[in-house]
């Protein structure tokens, strides 16, 4: 029975505490004597600070302290960027935790008040007087890069933080020889992650010992420990970071923020624990956002639809400062993915990373890959329209044929394995594509506008080989480690360095251990999120946790199995070569009665009464797993929409998702990841977008104004899959966390354009709100 | 300045002196220490703070503590009897109706309110009934299935 546990959709082991309200998220934690911090934030998107007067705060009820940039200057180091992409002339302007002379986005920190309660701290903020001299503002990344645009950092001319170029083949030649070309300017609007748990930090400084503990809503506590050490100067071994229950992140809890540093500063100044928790409105202003691309793109092809070239110029908005990983997102995780599932011999791109007066931009679910998939899939559909062939046919014509172990693409990377026709076939079958098209034709006769959109993709995850990480400027490794510890009773603790926050790895990792050595899943407890208890890890993002951390768990468990075999041989007085394993039992070949269970072995190894010569006691193993390559999941999604031409309203009616994430450990969890991912990608196609006005004021500053997907707006998603194992992974796993988001924006967008094409509309900027769609229809009908 | 209040939460009595402006959700979390109820927004949009107040599901960030004086409240911690899970809890577990779990207490209480007023909702009615609660992880699909399963077990059809 236990053997089947690997690969089955068992209920999650993390759920009992979550469904009963017994889980502790950061803001749920209350320490003895804890005070509360609230941060004063700039109401201007760009201004010089003439003065900050905090005298009105003194003596206010409950107030313990107030600090400004003058206090943190020289005490806290700048907030660092940790992805320094090479050969890009990258500029890394100073990012102070609290602004001293100048603010650069609405939400930039200007002062902090610590008080006995959150209410009192917020009251006191209102009594701080700041004299600002407003400066000119620029919001669009493309405009920010032009001559004469307002300068956000004095030492960054034209606001261009980096220029990163990519070239494979000869794109210019491909375009001059092309039978047809298509092009577009695609705006990928800023998105707000909206993890349902607002960010929070509690810092506890113990002066006499020099220990700093930070509870933090982090996706990567070990990175947070390192960066806390860098910013506060507390040595790394005296910093403990705990990511308790974390309520979603989607990338926005990767970065190290000024707020954590400021909270630590306050605790260190006052010698008491201090908590800071953002409000949702604060989250909208300060938590890193996603996308913000202006993509000028074109594709070259032959008259029979073979793609010969792809060329892009991308302006990627970075916000006011570099965030932890931001330079790597529109470059390594975006440009290198321009081939998608297609064989495109000539690819080039120039990507400008541009400062603009908004919240910093960093990884957001899919991080770079939805932006790449969107442009490729949009161009493929434009090409199909131009050649007047079915968009599915253009895809089939250009797909890389199935391969099991390595395929090089023009951007210089090597996909691990793929079968792109297979996922597309499954998708079209499930959707009954031919009848969908027939239904669409019938609807058109009735004057209704049904659209069918396909999004196929390849993504890069399982990040990644550390040597490559170093080569592309990531200031860390990308391996993972795990400790698997068998107790005398045969029960198991697994300690991992990754830090899941909703993805269910407490369950899948237990399934891995169960699958490898035949213990019951319920006998395995997975521990993560505390740098004092868990081994080193680089965190949970980029769909890497099951792929990389899970591999470490598998490798460590295999070491346990090897040792168990040797100990069983000794105890059964047989030669190690004669010991076989099946279903949790080690037995002498040919006599299954002569056996030891894994539990027997755990007991004997732990008491160590009778160990073979030279064997250490205990049954514990650790593994450090550095992947030999990235993994490349892929799939095909299809959306059906109907547009009401009178109102511009788009109804998402049907959705099919077919993903190949390699071997699945828990299909129920895989499916859940796809559901959530698809909705997070459909959101920006139809509803979501952060809007800043020309003054840099965030117009979508609350959940009232930012249109998050709600249950009643969505159809049921049909989820199917195929399995093409990763050839280089110990379990054949690839990763699934971001797939849905990567495919669905393009699928839904293409569906709406498919519906609008007979009306003469060929492009509308996302999100495709009724107003924009209605205007586009009207304009084209009026000959515009 | 401070006002005395008293209320019953999950069958236990809590009293305190609170500022008149204090939100009920803060009393529940800070004074009663019942942190299962979450705060996900500051505009009454997300539903993470949903509790049962005198038998009716409400967003506890939309009420002041003083308005709840004398009332009886059930939070996620008190939904089951401590031995058996409530059918909604069980169904959320069975159907993978949660990922990070942050929206879950509010979602379960909102679903309980939906089933109180409509014991056998269709999937469509479930989706409409939960439109005041935001989940960023699940895409809602398994939440809908969970509520459907619970409705069946609780005697709806
Ligand atoms: S916290 Fe009450 S609705 Fe969001
Ligand atoms: S489970 Fe994470 S927000 Fe719903």
CSV table of C-alpha atoms in Angstrom, one decimal, chain A residues 11-12 15-16 18-23 25 27-28 30 119-120 123 192-198 246-248 250 279-281 364-365 501-502 668-669 672-673 675-676 679-680 688 702-704 706 708-712 714-717, chain B residues 19 21-23 26 29-31 35-36 38-43 45-46 48 76-78 80 85 89-90 92-96 98-105 108 123 127-128 130-142 145:
chain,number,residue,atom,x,y,z
A,11,UNK,CA,-4.9,14.6,1.1
A,12,UNK,CA,-2.4,17.1,2.3
A,15,UNK,CA,-4.3,20.9,6.1
A,16,UNK,CA,-5.6,20.0,9.6
A,18,UNK,CA,-5.0,25.3,8.4
A,19,UNK,CA,-8.7,24.3,8.3
A,20,UNK,CA,-9.0,24.6,12.1
A,21,UNK,CA,-7.4,28.0,12.5
A,22,UNK,CA,-4.4,26.5,14.4
A,23,UNK,CA,-1.7,27.6,12.0
A,25,UNK,CA,1.4,33.1,10.4
A,27,UNK,CA,1.1,38.4,12.3
A,28,UNK,CA,-0.4,35.8,14.6
A,30,UNK,CA,2.7,37.8,19.9
A,119,UNK,CA,-3.4,52.0,16.5
A,120,UNK,CA,-1.1,54.3,18.5
A,123,UNK,CA,-2.0,57.9,15.0
A,192,UNK,CA,0.1,43.2,-8.0
A,193,UNK,CA,0.7,39.8,-6.5
A,194,UNK,CA,-1.9,40.0,-3.8
A,195,UNK,CA,-0.8,37.1,-1.7
A,196,UNK,CA,-3.7,37.0,0.7
A,197,UNK,CA,-1.5,37.3,3.7
A,198,UNK,CA,-0.1,40.8,3.9
A,246,UNK,CA,3.3,31.9,5.0
A,247,UNK,CA,0.1,32.9,3.2
A,248,UNK,CA,1.1,32.8,-0.4
A,250,UNK,CA,3.8,34.3,-5.9
A,279,UNK,CA,-2.0,47.0,5.6
A,280,UNK,CA,-3.4,45.9,2.3
A,281,UNK,CA,-3.3,49.4,0.9
A,364,UNK,CA,5.7,37.6,-10.0
A,365,UNK,CA,4.4,34.1,-10.7
A,501,UNK,CA,4.0,28.4,1.5
A,502,UNK,CA,0.9,26.7,0.1
A,668,UNK,CA,-4.2,16.4,-6.8
A,669,UNK,CA,-1.7,19.0,-5.8
A,672,UNK,CA,-4.5,22.6,-7.7
A,673,UNK,CA,-1.4,24.4,-8.8
A,675,UNK,CA,-6.2,25.9,-11.3
A,676,UNK,CA,-4.6,28.7,-9.3
A,679,UNK,CA,-6.7,32.0,-12.8
A,680,UNK,CA,-3.7,34.2,-12.0
A,688,UNK,CA,-6.1,43.0,-13.5
A,702,UNK,CA,-7.0,48.9,-2.9
A,703,UNK,CA,-8.9,45.7,-3.5
A,704,UNK,CA,-11.8,47.9,-4.4
A,706,UNK,CA,-7.7,46.4,-8.5
A,708,UNK,CA,-8.9,40.4,-8.7
A,709,UNK,CA,-10.6,37.3,-10.1
A,710,UNK,CA,-13.6,36.2,-8.1
A,711,UNK,CA,-15.3,32.8,-8.0
A,712,UNK,CA,-18.3,33.9,-10.1
A,714,UNK,CA,-14.6,31.9,-13.8
A,715,UNK,CA,-15.6,28.7,-15.7
A,716,UNK,CA,-14.6,25.3,-14.5
A,717,UNK,CA,-11.1,24.5,-15.7
B,19,UNK,CA,-11.3,51.9,22.3
B,21,UNK,CA,-12.9,52.6,17.2
B,22,UNK,CA,-11.5,49.1,17.6
B,23,UNK,CA,-12.6,46.7,14.9
B,26,UNK,CA,-8.8,43.1,16.2
B,29,UNK,CA,-7.3,38.4,17.3
B,30,UNK,CA,-5.6,40.6,19.8
B,31,UNK,CA,-7.7,40.5,23.0
B,35,UNK,CA,-5.8,34.3,15.5
B,36,UNK,CA,-7.5,31.8,13.2
B,38,UNK,CA,-7.4,36.6,9.4
B,39,UNK,CA,-7.1,40.2,8.2
B,40,UNK,CA,-6.5,40.3,4.4
B,41,UNK,CA,-7.5,43.8,3.5
B,42,UNK,CA,-8.5,47.2,4.8
B,43,UNK,CA,-11.5,47.8,2.5
B,45,UNK,CA,-13.2,43.1,0.2
B,46,UNK,CA,-11.5,39.9,0.9
B,48,UNK,CA,-10.7,36.6,5.3
B,76,UNK,CA,-12.9,28.9,12.8
B,77,UNK,CA,-11.4,27.6,16.1
B,78,UNK,CA,-14.9,26.9,17.4
B,80,UNK,CA,-15.9,21.9,15.1
B,85,UNK,CA,-14.2,18.2,12.0
B,89,UNK,CA,-13.5,21.5,7.1
B,90,UNK,CA,-13.5,17.9,6.2
B,92,UNK,CA,-12.0,21.5,2.2
B,93,UNK,CA,-9.4,18.9,3.2
B,94,UNK,CA,-10.8,16.1,0.9
B,95,UNK,CA,-11.2,18.3,-2.1
B,96,UNK,CA,-7.9,20.3,-1.8
B,98,UNK,CA,-6.9,25.3,0.2
B,99,UNK,CA,-3.3,25.9,-0.6
B,100,UNK,CA,-1.7,28.6,1.6
B,101,UNK,CA,-4.7,28.4,3.9
B,102,UNK,CA,-4.8,32.2,4.6
B,103,UNK,CA,-8.3,32.7,3.1
B,104,UNK,CA,-9.5,29.4,4.4
B,105,UNK,CA,-11.0,30.3,7.8
B,108,UNK,CA,-15.2,28.2,5.4
B,123,UNK,CA,-22.1,25.1,-8.4
B,127,UNK,CA,-19.6,30.7,-7.0
B,128,UNK,CA,-22.0,33.6,-6.5
B,130,UNK,CA,-18.5,33.2,-2.3
B,131,UNK,CA,-17.9,36.3,-4.5
B,132,UNK,CA,-17.2,38.3,-1.4
B,133,UNK,CA,-14.2,36.1,-0.5
B,134,UNK,CA,-11.0,36.3,-2.3
B,135,UNK,CA,-8.6,33.3,-2.7
B,136,UNK,CA,-5.4,33.9,-4.6
B,137,UNK,CA,-4.2,30.4,-4.6
B,138,UNK,CA,-6.8,27.9,-5.6
B,139,UNK,CA,-8.6,29.5,-8.5
B,140,UNK,CA,-11.7,28.6,-6.5
B,141,UNK,CA,-12.5,25.4,-8.4
B,142,UNK,CA,-11.8,23.0,-5.5
B,145,UNK,CA,-16.3,21.2,-5.0
